[in-house]
mmCIF file of C-alpha atoms in Angstrom:
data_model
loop_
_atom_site.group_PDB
_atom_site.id
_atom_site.type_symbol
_atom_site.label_atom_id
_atom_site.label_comp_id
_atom_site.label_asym_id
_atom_site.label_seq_id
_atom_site.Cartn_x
_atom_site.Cartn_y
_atom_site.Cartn_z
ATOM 1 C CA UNK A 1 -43.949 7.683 6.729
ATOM 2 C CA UNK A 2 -40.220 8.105 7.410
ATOM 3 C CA UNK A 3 -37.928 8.672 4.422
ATOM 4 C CA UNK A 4 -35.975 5.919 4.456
ATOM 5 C CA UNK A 5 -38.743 3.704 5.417
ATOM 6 C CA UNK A 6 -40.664 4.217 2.294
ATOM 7 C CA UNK A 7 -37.195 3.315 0.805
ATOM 8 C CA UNK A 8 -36.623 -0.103 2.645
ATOM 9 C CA UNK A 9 -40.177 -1.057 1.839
ATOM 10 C CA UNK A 10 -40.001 -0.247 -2.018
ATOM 11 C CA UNK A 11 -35.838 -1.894 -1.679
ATOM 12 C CA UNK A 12 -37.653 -4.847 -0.052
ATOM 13 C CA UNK A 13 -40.131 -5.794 -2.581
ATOM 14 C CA UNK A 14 -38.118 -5.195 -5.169
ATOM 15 C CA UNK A 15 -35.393 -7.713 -3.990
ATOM 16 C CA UNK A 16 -38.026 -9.878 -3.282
ATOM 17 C CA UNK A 17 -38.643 -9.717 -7.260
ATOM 18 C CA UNK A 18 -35.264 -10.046 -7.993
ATOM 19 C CA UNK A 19 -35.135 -13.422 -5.693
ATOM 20 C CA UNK A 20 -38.101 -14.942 -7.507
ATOM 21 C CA UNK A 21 -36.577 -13.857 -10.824
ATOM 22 C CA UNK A 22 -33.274 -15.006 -10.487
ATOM 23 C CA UNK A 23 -34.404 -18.893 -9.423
ATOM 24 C CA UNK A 24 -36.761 -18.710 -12.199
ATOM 25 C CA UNK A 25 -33.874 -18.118 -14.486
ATOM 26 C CA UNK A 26 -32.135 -20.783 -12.567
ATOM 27 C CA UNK A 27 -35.100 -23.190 -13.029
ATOM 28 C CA UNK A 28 -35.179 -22.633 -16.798
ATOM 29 C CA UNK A 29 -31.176 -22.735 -17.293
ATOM 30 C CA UNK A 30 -31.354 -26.378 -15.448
ATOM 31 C CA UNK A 31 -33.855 -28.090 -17.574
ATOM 32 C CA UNK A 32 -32.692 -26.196 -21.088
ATOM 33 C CA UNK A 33 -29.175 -27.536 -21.577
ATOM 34 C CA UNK A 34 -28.924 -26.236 -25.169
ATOM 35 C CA UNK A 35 -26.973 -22.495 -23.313
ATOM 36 C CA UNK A 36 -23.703 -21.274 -24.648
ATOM 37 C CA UNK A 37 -20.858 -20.112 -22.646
ATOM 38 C CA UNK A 38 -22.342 -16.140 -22.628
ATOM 39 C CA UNK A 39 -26.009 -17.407 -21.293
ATOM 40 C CA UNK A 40 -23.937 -19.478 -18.468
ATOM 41 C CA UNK A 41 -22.094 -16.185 -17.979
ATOM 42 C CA UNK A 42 -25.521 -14.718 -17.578
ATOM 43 C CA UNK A 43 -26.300 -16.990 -14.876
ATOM 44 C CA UNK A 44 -23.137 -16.332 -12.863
ATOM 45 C CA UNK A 45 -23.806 -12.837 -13.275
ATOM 46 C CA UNK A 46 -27.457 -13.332 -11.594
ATOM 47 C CA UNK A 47 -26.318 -15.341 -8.865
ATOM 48 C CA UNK A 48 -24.580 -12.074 -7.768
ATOM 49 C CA UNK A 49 -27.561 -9.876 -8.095
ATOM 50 C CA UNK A 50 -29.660 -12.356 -6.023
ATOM 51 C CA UNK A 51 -27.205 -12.637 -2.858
ATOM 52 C CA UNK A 52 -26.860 -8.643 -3.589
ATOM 53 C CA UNK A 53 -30.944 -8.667 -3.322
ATOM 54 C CA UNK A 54 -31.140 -10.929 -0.424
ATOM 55 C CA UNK A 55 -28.729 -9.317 1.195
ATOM 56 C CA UNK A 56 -30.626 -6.060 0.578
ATOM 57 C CA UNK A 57 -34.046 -8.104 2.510
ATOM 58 C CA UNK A 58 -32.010 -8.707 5.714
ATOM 59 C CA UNK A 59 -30.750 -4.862 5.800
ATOM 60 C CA UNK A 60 -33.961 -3.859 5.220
ATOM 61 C CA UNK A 61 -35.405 -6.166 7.979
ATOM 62 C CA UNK A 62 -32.624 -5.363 10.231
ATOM 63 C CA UNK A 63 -33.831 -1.472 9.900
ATOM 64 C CA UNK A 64 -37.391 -2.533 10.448
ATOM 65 C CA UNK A 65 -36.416 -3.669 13.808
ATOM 66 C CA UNK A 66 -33.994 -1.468 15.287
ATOM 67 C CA UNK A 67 -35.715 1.326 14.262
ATOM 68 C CA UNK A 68 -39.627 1.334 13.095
ATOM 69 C CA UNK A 69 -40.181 -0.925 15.820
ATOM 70 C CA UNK A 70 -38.096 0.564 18.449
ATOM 71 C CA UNK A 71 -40.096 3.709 17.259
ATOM 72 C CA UNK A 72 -43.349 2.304 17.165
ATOM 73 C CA UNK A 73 -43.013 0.750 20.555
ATOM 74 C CA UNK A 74 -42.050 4.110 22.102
ATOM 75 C CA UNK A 75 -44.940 5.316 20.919
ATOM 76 C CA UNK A 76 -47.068 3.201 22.316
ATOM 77 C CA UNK A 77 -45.030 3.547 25.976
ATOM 78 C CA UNK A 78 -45.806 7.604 26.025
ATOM 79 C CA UNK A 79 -41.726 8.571 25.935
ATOM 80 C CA UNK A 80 -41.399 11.823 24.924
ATOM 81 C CA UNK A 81 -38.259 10.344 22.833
ATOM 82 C CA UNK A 82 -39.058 9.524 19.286
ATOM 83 C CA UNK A 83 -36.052 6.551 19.320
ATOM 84 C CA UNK A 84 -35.065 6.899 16.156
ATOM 85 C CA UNK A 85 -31.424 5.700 16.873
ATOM 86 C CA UNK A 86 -29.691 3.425 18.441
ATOM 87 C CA UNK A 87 -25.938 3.017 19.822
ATOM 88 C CA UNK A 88 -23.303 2.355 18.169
ATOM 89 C CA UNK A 89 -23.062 -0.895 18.843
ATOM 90 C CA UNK A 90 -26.148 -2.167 17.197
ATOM 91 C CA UNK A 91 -25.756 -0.182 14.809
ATOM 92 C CA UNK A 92 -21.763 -2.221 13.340
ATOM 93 C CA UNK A 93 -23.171 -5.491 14.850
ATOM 94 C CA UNK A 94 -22.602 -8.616 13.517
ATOM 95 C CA UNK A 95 -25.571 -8.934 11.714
ATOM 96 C CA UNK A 96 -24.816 -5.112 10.081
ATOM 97 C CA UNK A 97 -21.312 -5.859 9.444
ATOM 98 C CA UNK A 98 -22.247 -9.282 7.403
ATOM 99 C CA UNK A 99 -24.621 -8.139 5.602
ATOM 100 C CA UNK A 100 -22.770 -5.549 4.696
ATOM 101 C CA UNK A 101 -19.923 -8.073 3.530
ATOM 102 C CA UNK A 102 -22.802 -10.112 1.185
ATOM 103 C CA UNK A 103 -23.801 -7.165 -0.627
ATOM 104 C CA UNK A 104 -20.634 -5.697 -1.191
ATOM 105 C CA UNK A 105 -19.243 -9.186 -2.452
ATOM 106 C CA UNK A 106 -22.108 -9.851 -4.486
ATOM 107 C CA UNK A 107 -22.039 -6.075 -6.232
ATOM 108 C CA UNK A 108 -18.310 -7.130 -7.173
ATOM 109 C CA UNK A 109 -19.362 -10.423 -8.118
ATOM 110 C CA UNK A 110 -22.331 -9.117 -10.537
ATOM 111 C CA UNK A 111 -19.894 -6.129 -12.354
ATOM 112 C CA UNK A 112 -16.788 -8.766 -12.269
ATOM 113 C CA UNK A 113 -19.255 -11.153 -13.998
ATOM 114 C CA UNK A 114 -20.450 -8.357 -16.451
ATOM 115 C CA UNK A 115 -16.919 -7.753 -17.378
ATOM 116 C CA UNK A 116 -16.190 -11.176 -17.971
ATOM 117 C CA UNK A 117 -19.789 -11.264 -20.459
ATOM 118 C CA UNK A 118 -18.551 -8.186 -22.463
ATOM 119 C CA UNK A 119 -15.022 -9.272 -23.130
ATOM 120 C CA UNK A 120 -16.198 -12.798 -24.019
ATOM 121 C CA UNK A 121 -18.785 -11.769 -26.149
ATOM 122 C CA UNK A 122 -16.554 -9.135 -28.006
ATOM 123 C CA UNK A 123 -14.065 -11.616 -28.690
ATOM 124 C CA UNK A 124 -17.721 -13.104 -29.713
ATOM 125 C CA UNK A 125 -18.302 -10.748 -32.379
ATOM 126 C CA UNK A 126 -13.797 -10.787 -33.472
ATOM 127 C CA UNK A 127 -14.642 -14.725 -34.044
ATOM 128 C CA UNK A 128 -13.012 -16.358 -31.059
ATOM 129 C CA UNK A 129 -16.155 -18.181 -29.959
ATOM 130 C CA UNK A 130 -13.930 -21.158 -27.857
ATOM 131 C CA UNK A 131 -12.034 -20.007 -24.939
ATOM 132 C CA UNK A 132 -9.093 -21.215 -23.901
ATOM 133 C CA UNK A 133 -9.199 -23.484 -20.524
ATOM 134 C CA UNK A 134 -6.409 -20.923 -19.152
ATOM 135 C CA UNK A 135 -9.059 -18.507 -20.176
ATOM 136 C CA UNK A 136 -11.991 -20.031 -18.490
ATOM 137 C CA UNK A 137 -9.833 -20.166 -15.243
ATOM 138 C CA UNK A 138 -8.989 -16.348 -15.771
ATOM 139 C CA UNK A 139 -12.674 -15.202 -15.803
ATOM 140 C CA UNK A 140 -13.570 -17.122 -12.765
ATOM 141 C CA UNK A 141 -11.216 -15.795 -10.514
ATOM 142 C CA UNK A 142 -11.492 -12.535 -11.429
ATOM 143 C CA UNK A 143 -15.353 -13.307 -11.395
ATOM 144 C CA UNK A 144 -15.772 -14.968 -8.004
ATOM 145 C CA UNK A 145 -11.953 -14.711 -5.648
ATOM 146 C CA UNK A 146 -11.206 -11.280 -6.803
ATOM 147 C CA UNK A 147 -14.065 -9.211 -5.591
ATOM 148 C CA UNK A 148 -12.178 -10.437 -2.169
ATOM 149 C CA UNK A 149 -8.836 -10.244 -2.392
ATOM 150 C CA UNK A 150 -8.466 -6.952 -4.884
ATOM 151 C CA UNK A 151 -10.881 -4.743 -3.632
ATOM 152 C CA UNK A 152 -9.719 -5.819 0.370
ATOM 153 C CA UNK A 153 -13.524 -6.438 1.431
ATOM 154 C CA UNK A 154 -12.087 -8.215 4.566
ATOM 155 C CA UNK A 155 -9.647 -5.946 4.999
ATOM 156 C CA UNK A 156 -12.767 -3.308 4.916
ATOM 157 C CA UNK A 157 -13.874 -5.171 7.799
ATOM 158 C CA UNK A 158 -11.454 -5.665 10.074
ATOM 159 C CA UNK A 159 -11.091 -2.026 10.128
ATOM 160 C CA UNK A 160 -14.466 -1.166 10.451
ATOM 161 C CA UNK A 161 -15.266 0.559 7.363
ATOM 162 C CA UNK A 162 -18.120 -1.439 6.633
ATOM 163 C CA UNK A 163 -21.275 -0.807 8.882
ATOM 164 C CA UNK A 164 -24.446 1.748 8.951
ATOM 165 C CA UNK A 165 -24.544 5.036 7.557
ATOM 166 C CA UNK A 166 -26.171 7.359 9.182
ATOM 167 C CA UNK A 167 -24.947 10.346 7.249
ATOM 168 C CA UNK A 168 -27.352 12.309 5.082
ATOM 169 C CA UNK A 169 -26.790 10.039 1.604
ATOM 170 C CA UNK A 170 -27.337 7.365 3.759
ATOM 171 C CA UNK A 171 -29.417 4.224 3.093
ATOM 172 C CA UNK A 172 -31.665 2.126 5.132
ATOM 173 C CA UNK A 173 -29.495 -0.767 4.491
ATOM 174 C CA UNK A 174 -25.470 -1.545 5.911
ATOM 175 C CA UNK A 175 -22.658 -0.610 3.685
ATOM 176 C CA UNK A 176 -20.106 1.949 4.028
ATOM 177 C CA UNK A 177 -19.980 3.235 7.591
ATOM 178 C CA UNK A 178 -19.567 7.110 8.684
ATOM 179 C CA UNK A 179 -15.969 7.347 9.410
ATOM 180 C CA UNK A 180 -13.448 9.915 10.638
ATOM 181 C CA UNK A 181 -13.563 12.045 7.886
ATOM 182 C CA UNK A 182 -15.404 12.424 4.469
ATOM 183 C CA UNK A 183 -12.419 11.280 2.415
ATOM 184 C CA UNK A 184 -12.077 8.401 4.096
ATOM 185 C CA UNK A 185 -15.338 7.227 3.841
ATOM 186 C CA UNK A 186 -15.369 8.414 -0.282
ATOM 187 C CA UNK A 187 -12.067 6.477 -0.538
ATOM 188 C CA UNK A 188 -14.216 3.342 1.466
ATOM 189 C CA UNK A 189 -16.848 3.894 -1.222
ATOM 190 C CA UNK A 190 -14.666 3.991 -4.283
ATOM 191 C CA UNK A 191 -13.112 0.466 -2.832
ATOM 192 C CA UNK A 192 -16.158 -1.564 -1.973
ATOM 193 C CA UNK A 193 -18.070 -0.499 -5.241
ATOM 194 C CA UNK A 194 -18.619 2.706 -6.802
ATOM 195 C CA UNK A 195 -15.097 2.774 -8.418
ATOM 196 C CA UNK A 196 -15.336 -0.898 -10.096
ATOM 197 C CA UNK A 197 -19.313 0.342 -11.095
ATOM 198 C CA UNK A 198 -17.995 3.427 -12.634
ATOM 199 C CA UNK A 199 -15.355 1.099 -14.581
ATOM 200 C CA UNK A 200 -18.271 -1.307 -15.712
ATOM 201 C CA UNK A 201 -19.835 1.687 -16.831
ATOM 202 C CA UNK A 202 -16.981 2.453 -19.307
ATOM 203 C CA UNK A 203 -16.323 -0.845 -20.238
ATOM 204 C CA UNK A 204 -20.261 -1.579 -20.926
ATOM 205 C CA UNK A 205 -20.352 1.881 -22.832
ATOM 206 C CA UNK A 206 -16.847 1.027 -25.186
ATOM 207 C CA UNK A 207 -17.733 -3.036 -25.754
ATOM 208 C CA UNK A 208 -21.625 -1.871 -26.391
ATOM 209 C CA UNK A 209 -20.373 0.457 -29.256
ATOM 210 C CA UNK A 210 -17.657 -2.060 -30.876
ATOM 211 C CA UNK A 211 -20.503 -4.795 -30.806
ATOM 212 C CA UNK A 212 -22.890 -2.483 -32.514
ATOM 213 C CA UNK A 213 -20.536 -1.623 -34.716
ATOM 214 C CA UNK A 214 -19.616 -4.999 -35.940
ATOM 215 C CA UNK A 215 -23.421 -5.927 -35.710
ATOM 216 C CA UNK A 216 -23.752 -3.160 -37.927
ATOM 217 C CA UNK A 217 -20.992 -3.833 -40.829
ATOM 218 C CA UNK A 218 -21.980 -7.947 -40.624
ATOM 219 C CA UNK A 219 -19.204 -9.164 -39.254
ATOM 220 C CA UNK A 220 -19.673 -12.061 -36.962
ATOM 221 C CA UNK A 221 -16.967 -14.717 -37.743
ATOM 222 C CA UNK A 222 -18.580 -17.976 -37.771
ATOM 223 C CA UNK A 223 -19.487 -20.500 -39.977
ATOM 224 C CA UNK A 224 -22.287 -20.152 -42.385
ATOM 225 C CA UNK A 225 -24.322 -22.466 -41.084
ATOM 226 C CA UNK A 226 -24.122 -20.968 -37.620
ATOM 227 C CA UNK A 227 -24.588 -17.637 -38.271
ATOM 228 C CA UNK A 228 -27.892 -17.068 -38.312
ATOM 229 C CA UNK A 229 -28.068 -19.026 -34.528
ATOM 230 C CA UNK A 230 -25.456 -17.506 -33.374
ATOM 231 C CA UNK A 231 -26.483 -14.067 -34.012
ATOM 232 C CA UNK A 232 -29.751 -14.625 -32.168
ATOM 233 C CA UNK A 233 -27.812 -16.178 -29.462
ATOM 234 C CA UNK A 234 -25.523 -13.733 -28.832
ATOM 235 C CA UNK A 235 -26.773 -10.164 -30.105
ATOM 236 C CA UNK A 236 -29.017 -9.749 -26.928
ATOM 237 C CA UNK A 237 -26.113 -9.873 -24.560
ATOM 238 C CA UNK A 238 -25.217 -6.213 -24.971
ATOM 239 C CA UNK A 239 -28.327 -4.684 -24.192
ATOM 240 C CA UNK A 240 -28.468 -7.054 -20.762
ATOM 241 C CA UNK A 241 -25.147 -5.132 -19.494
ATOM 242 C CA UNK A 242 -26.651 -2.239 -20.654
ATOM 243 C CA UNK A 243 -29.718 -3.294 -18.101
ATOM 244 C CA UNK A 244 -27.057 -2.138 -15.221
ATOM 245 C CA UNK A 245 -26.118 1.347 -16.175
ATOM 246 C CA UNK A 246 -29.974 1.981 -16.614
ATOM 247 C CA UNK A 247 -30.911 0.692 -12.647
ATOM 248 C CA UNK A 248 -27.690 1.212 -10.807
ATOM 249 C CA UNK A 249 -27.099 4.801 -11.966
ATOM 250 C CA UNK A 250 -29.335 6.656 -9.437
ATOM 251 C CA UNK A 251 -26.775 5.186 -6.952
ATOM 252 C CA UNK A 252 -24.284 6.566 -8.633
ATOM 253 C CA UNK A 253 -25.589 10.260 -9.106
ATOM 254 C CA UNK A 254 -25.989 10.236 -4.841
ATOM 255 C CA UNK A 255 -22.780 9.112 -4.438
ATOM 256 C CA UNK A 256 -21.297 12.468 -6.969
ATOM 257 C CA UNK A 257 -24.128 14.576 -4.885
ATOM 258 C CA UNK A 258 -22.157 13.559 -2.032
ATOM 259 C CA UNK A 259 -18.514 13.684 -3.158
ATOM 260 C CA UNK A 260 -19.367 17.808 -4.322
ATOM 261 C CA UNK A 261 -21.176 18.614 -1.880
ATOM 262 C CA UNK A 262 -24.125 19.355 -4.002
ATOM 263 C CA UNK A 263 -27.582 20.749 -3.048
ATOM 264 C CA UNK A 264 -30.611 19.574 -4.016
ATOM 265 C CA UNK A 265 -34.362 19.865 -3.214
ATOM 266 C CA UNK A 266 -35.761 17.631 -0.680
ATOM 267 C CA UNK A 267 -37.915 16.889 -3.718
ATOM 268 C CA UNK A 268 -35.437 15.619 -5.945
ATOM 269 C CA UNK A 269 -33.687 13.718 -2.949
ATOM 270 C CA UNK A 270 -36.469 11.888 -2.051
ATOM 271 C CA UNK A 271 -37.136 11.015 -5.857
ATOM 272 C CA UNK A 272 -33.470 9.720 -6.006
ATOM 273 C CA UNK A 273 -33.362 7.971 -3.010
ATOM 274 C CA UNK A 274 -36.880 5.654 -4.509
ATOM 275 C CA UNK A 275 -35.341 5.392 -7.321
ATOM 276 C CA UNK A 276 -31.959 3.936 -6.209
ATOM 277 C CA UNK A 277 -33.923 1.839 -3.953
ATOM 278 C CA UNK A 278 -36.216 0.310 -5.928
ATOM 279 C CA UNK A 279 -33.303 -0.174 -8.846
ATOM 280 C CA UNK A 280 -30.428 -1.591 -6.456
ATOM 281 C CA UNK A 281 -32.773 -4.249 -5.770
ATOM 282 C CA UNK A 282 -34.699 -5.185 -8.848
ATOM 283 C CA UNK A 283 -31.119 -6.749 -10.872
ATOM 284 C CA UNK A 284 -32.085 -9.941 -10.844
ATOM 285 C CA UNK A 285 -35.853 -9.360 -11.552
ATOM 286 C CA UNK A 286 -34.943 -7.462 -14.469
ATOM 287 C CA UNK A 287 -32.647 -9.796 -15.771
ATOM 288 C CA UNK A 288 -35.760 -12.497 -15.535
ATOM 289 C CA UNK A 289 -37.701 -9.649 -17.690
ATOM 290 C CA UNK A 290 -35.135 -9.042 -20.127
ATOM 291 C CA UNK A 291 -34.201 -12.829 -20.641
ATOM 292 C CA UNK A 292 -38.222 -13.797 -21.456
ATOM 293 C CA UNK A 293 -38.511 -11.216 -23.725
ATOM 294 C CA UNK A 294 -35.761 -11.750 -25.877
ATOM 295 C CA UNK A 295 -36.460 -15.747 -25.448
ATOM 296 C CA UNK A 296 -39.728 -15.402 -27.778
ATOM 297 C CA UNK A 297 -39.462 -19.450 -27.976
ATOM 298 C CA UNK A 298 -38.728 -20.019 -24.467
ATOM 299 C CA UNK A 299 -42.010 -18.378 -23.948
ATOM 300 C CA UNK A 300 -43.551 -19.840 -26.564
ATOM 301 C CA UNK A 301 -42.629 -23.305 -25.235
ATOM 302 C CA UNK A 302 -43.725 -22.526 -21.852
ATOM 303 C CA UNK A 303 -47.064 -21.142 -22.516
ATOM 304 C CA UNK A 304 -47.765 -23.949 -24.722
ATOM 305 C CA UNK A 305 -46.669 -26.704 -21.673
ATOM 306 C CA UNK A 306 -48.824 -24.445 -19.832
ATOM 307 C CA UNK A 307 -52.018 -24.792 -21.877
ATOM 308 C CA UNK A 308 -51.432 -28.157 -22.802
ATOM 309 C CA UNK A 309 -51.813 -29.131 -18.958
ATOM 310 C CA UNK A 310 -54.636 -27.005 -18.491
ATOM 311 C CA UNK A 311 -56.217 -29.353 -21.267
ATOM 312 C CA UNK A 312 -54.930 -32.273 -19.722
ATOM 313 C CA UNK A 313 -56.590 -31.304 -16.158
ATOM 314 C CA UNK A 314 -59.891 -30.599 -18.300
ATOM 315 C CA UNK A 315 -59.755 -33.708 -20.198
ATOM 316 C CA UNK A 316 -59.249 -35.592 -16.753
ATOM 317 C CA UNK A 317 -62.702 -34.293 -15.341
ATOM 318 C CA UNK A 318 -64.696 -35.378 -18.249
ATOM 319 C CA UNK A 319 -64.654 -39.813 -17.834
ATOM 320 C CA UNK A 320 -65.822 -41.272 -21.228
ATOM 321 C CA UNK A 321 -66.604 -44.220 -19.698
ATOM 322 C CA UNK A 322 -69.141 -42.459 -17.867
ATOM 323 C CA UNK A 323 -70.484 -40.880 -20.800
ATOM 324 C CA UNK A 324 -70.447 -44.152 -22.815
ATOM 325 C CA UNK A 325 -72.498 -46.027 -20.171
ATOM 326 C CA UNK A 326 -75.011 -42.506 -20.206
ATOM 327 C CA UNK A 327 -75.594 -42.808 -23.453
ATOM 328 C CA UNK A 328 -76.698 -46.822 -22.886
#
């Protein structure tokens, strides 16, 4: 099986994970109405991750046809050419270039949205628990109409820059196109992603470590009766940005692979390229993961709704009428 078939397949069922997941999490956040401001910013931050995993579905279906089945069909003809590309013009097509556009505006949308949850749950743990409505305002336009206008995503496409890559840190989906030169294309990169993921990074790592630390020493400002509540509420939300260094990283160590030029074992490429794969994809899902387990009675509530209609639909089979006449 081709390389970076085995990586669409394992990128497409993760995303398909991440798609359940995230209107799952929708589902419950519509009929629980008892969420605070960070659990909403949760939400937002999901909604990126699942347009960034179905965007991820159509790439990968996109390289299913234009290529494994191009391939396949060759095959079957008896060329002697194994049709493993195709020109240039399928290849920055519509369909490439806009899904290209999705994914890239619903990566800045998920870190945009994870730097809006970090500063708003620092200012958490300092005791400023109600936001301004200036403030409110701020975070969603840096959340949702700066990914386009800052980081020139239609700018990126009017020029071309987005598209297929075809080089050999390439991925079976569209994003940043080969280009004239190398530095072009890393200076593409930095724009449409890797540099505002790097700066997540840091500001996940700093906020993480001032949160713990506060966590630590017992300070949470907020009234007594609250605290307790509050600190179950909102001493979860660290670890959930933390959930996006841990999958998106592998990404990140193929994009400094390709920046230095560095050699690696087909081994370790192939291992890396899974990994990103599967991890690029799964956001969502593992945001439905990490919100069940530290919802113990959100679960609890479920399950029992769960067994209570299976006694219900029991209860409904047996008629005591029927029995009571029986028994005459």
């Amino acid at each position: 099986m081709d390389l970076l078939w085995r990586a669409a397949i394992l990128n497409l069922v993760s995303s398909g994970l991440s798609v359940i997941g995230g209107i799952l999490i929708f589902i419950e956040y519509s009929i629980n109405f008892q969420h605070n401001r960070l659990a909403t910013m949760f939400v937002f931050m999901t909604i990126g991750d699942v347009m960034y995993a179905a965007g991820y579905i159509v790439g990968n279906m996109r390289y299913h046809d234009l290529y494994v089945h191009v391939e396949t069909n060759a095959y079957v003809i008896g060329t002697d050419c194994k049709c493993n590309t195709v020109s240039d013009d399928a290849s920055s097509g519509l369909l490439c270039k806009g899904q290209s556009f999705v994914t890239t505006y619903a990566s800045l949308v998920s870190f945009a949205w994870t730097c809006n949850l970090l500063i708003t749950l620092y200012l958490y743990y300092r005791g400023h628990d109600r936001p301004s409505r200036l403030r409110e305002w701020i975070m969603h336009i840096v959340g949702w109409i700066l990914p386009d206008l800052c980081v020139v995503v239609i700018i990126a496409v009017s020029v071309g820059a987005l598209g297929e890559d075809k080089g050999d840190y390439g991925v079976p989906w569209c994003w940043v196109r080969n280009v004239t030169s190398k530095g072009e294309k890393i200076l593409w990169t930095l724009l449409a992603g890797k540099f505002w993921e790097i700066l997540t990074y840091i500001i996940t790592f700093v906020i993480f470590v001032l949160c713990m630390k506060h966590t630590s020493c017992n300070r949470i400002k907020a009234d007594k009766e609250h605290v307790d509540d509050q600190s179950l509420r909102i001493q979860r939300f660290p670890y959930a940005c933390i959930i996006l260094l841990s999958v998106r990283c592998f990404g990140t160590v193929r994009f400094f692979l390709y920046v230095f030029d560095a050699q690696v074992s087909d081994t370790s490429h192939e291992w890396l390229l899974n990994l990103q794969s599967i991890g690029d994809g799964s956001l969502a899902f593992v945001n439905f993961v990490f919100y069940l387990f530290t919802n113990p009675p959100v679960v609890r509530e479920y399950w029992g709704r769960i067994r209570c209609c299976k006694r219900e639909r029991s209860g409904s089979l047996i008629n005591p009428n029927i029995i009571e006449d029986n028994s005459k």
